[in-house]
């Protein structure tokens, strides 16, 4: 909770293969200067909920495999600050995230970075979910 990430530009593999990790508090993370989130949570097989509502993603260039292999992840909170317009690569962002609402093989890219009300995988803070 006291990490100063305001100057960080690369969060690649930060929590990759943390197989026993079930939850994280990332509310103090500043991501305004981050460009790379490649495999940030890859293979965190016990992770079930993430609150990324403090994340600003407007400068992110690489989202490859960000949540890939998080087979128990079922809830991702984001804010309207989640923006993928700068992305250059985003392969298999949600690969094998079987418990996410609406999960389908082949629907694992940035197109799924939208509200569950729109068929995506995100819960937007302040928005009521229609999904049960």
mmCIF file of C-alpha atoms in Angstrom:
data_model
loop_
_atom_site.group_PDB
_atom_site.id
_atom_site.type_symbol
_atom_site.label_atom_id
_atom_site.label_comp_id
_atom_site.label_asym_id
_atom_site.label_seq_id
_atom_site.Cartn_x
_atom_site.Cartn_y
_atom_site.Cartn_z
ATOM 1 C CA UNK A 1 0.000 0.000 0.000
ATOM 2 C CA UNK A 2 2.982 2.360 0.220
ATOM 3 C CA UNK A 3 4.695 1.700 -3.113
ATOM 4 C CA UNK A 4 5.564 4.865 -5.014
ATOM 5 C CA UNK A 5 4.980 3.849 -8.622
ATOM 6 C CA UNK A 6 4.685 7.367 -10.043
ATOM 7 C CA UNK A 7 7.931 7.037 -12.055
ATOM 8 C CA UNK A 8 7.459 3.433 -13.144
ATOM 9 C CA UNK A 9 7.181 2.844 -16.896
ATOM 10 C CA UNK A 10 7.337 -0.962 -17.010
ATOM 11 C CA UNK A 11 5.207 -3.315 -14.887
ATOM 12 C CA UNK A 12 5.825 -6.376 -17.066
ATOM 13 C CA UNK A 13 5.712 -9.663 -15.115
ATOM 14 C CA UNK A 14 5.256 -7.826 -11.799
ATOM 15 C CA UNK A 15 3.043 -10.507 -10.196
ATOM 16 C CA UNK A 16 3.521 -13.228 -12.827
ATOM 17 C CA UNK A 17 3.380 -16.791 -11.458
ATOM 18 C CA UNK A 18 2.283 -15.689 -7.969
ATOM 19 C CA UNK A 19 0.181 -18.844 -7.813
ATOM 20 C CA UNK A 20 -0.958 -18.475 -4.183
ATOM 21 C CA UNK A 21 -1.998 -14.842 -4.499
ATOM 22 C CA UNK A 22 -5.775 -14.472 -3.997
ATOM 23 C CA UNK A 23 -6.216 -10.677 -3.695
ATOM 24 C CA UNK A 24 -4.208 -7.490 -4.132
ATOM 25 C CA UNK A 25 -4.665 -3.916 -2.979
ATOM 26 C CA UNK A 26 -3.403 -1.781 -5.851
ATOM 27 C CA UNK A 27 -5.336 1.363 -4.921
ATOM 28 C CA UNK A 28 -2.131 3.346 -4.340
ATOM 29 C CA UNK A 29 -0.560 2.375 -7.670
ATOM 30 C CA UNK A 30 0.035 5.282 -10.018
ATOM 31 C CA UNK A 31 0.123 4.032 -13.610
ATOM 32 C CA UNK A 32 0.093 7.338 -15.482
ATOM 33 C CA UNK A 33 3.645 6.803 -16.809
ATOM 34 C CA UNK A 34 3.414 3.057 -17.353
ATOM 35 C CA UNK A 35 3.767 1.825 -20.926
ATOM 36 C CA UNK A 36 4.002 -1.945 -20.436
ATOM 37 C CA UNK A 37 1.699 -4.302 -18.531
ATOM 38 C CA UNK A 38 2.784 -7.461 -20.355
ATOM 39 C CA UNK A 39 2.017 -10.578 -18.254
ATOM 40 C CA UNK A 40 1.523 -8.475 -15.123
ATOM 41 C CA UNK A 41 -0.809 -11.052 -13.514
ATOM 42 C CA UNK A 42 -0.115 -14.034 -15.781
ATOM 43 C CA UNK A 43 -0.637 -17.424 -14.125
ATOM 44 C CA UNK A 44 -1.931 -16.009 -10.843
ATOM 45 C CA UNK A 45 -4.176 -19.061 -10.706
ATOM 46 C CA UNK A 46 -5.612 -18.347 -7.231
ATOM 47 C CA UNK A 47 -6.402 -14.691 -7.890
ATOM 48 C CA UNK A 48 -10.178 -14.234 -7.851
ATOM 49 C CA UNK A 49 -10.772 -10.479 -7.662
ATOM 50 C CA UNK A 50 -8.860 -7.388 -8.788
ATOM 51 C CA UNK A 51 -9.594 -3.732 -8.186
ATOM 52 C CA UNK A 52 -7.829 -1.791 -10.921
ATOM 53 C CA UNK A 53 -10.073 1.261 -10.588
ATOM 54 C CA UNK A 54 -7.070 3.486 -9.782
ATOM 55 C CA UNK A 55 -5.282 2.448 -12.987
ATOM 56 C CA UNK A 56 -4.846 4.997 -15.743
ATOM 57 C CA UNK A 57 -4.066 3.057 -18.916
ATOM 58 C CA UNK A 58 -4.052 5.786 -21.553
ATOM 59 C CA UNK A 59 -0.281 5.398 -22.177
ATOM 60 C CA UNK A 60 -0.112 1.590 -22.165
ATOM 61 C CA UNK A 61 1.470 0.182 -25.328
ATOM 62 C CA UNK A 62 1.526 -3.519 -24.386
ATOM 63 C CA UNK A 63 -1.200 -5.535 -22.668
ATOM 64 C CA UNK A 64 -0.020 -8.977 -23.895
ATOM 65 C CA UNK A 65 -1.055 -11.828 -21.574
ATOM 66 C CA UNK A 66 -1.859 -9.367 -18.769
ATOM 67 C CA UNK A 67 -4.378 -11.713 -17.071
ATOM 68 C CA UNK A 68 -3.589 -14.897 -19.009
ATOM 69 C CA UNK A 69 -3.842 -18.073 -16.957
ATOM 70 C CA UNK A 70 -5.829 -16.433 -14.132
ATOM 71 C CA UNK A 71 -8.279 -19.311 -14.229
ATOM 72 C CA UNK A 72 -10.132 -18.342 -11.016
ATOM 73 C CA UNK A 73 -10.381 -14.613 -11.700
ATOM 74 C CA UNK A 74 -14.043 -13.687 -11.903
ATOM 75 C CA UNK A 75 -14.226 -10.007 -10.965
ATOM 76 C CA UNK A 76 -12.191 -7.062 -12.302
ATOM 77 C CA UNK A 77 -13.132 -3.549 -11.178
ATOM 78 C CA UNK A 78 -12.030 -0.667 -13.398
ATOM 79 C CA UNK A 79 -12.932 2.994 -13.771
ATOM 80 C CA UNK A 80 -13.618 5.108 -16.811
ATOM 81 C CA UNK A 81 -9.856 5.790 -16.807
ATOM 82 C CA UNK A 82 -9.360 2.410 -18.465
ATOM 83 C CA UNK A 83 -8.367 3.362 -21.998
ATOM 84 C CA UNK A 84 -6.661 1.104 -24.546
ATOM 85 C CA UNK A 85 -6.303 3.589 -27.411
ATOM 86 C CA UNK A 86 -2.475 3.676 -27.218
ATOM 87 C CA UNK A 87 -2.140 -0.123 -27.327
ATOM 88 C CA UNK A 88 0.158 -1.531 -29.972
ATOM 89 C CA UNK A 89 0.077 -5.156 -28.855
ATOM 90 C CA UNK A 90 -2.507 -7.003 -26.823
ATOM 91 C CA UNK A 91 -2.349 -10.714 -27.526
ATOM 92 C CA UNK A 92 -4.290 -13.127 -25.311
ATOM 93 C CA UNK A 93 -4.967 -10.581 -22.579
ATOM 94 C CA UNK A 94 -7.601 -12.851 -20.974
ATOM 95 C CA UNK A 95 -6.481 -16.291 -22.201
ATOM 96 C CA UNK A 96 -7.740 -19.124 -19.942
ATOM 97 C CA UNK A 97 -9.641 -16.780 -17.601
ATOM 98 C CA UNK A 98 -12.527 -19.263 -17.551
ATOM 99 C CA UNK A 99 -14.467 -17.764 -14.645
ATOM 100 C CA UNK A 100 -14.835 -14.260 -16.076
ATOM 101 C CA UNK A 101 -18.428 -13.383 -16.974
ATOM 102 C CA UNK A 102 -19.186 -14.163 -20.630
ATOM 103 C CA UNK A 103 -15.785 -15.886 -21.102
ATOM 104 C CA UNK A 104 -15.309 -17.539 -24.471
ATOM 105 C CA UNK A 105 -12.189 -19.040 -26.022
ATOM 106 C CA UNK A 106 -11.122 -16.795 -28.864
ATOM 107 C CA UNK A 107 -12.493 -13.692 -27.114
ATOM 108 C CA UNK A 108 -9.327 -12.919 -25.187
ATOM 109 C CA UNK A 109 -8.114 -9.616 -26.625
ATOM 110 C CA UNK A 110 -8.714 -5.941 -25.933
ATOM 111 C CA UNK A 111 -12.200 -6.141 -27.419
ATOM 112 C CA UNK A 112 -13.214 -7.678 -24.072
ATOM 113 C CA UNK A 113 -11.999 -4.634 -22.097
ATOM 114 C CA UNK A 114 -15.515 -3.339 -21.704
ATOM 115 C CA UNK A 115 -18.395 -3.562 -19.282
ATOM 116 C CA UNK A 116 -20.005 -6.910 -18.548
ATOM 117 C CA UNK A 117 -23.230 -5.128 -19.512
ATOM 118 C CA UNK A 118 -21.764 -4.927 -23.031
ATOM 119 C CA UNK A 119 -20.566 -8.551 -23.038
ATOM 120 C CA UNK A 120 -17.072 -7.739 -21.770
ATOM 121 C CA UNK A 121 -15.162 -8.737 -18.661
ATOM 122 C CA UNK A 122 -15.038 -5.534 -16.571
ATOM 123 C CA UNK A 123 -17.142 -4.216 -13.711
ATOM 124 C CA UNK A 124 -17.076 -0.419 -13.931
ATOM 125 C CA UNK A 125 -17.038 1.311 -10.553
ATOM 126 C CA UNK A 126 -20.277 3.258 -10.118
ATOM 127 C CA UNK A 127 -22.136 1.302 -12.813
ATOM 128 C CA UNK A 128 -24.763 -1.276 -11.931
ATOM 129 C CA UNK A 129 -24.151 -4.677 -13.437
ATOM 130 C CA UNK A 130 -26.914 -6.539 -15.219
ATOM 131 C CA UNK A 131 -24.888 -9.749 -15.100
ATOM 132 C CA UNK A 132 -25.662 -12.409 -12.502
#
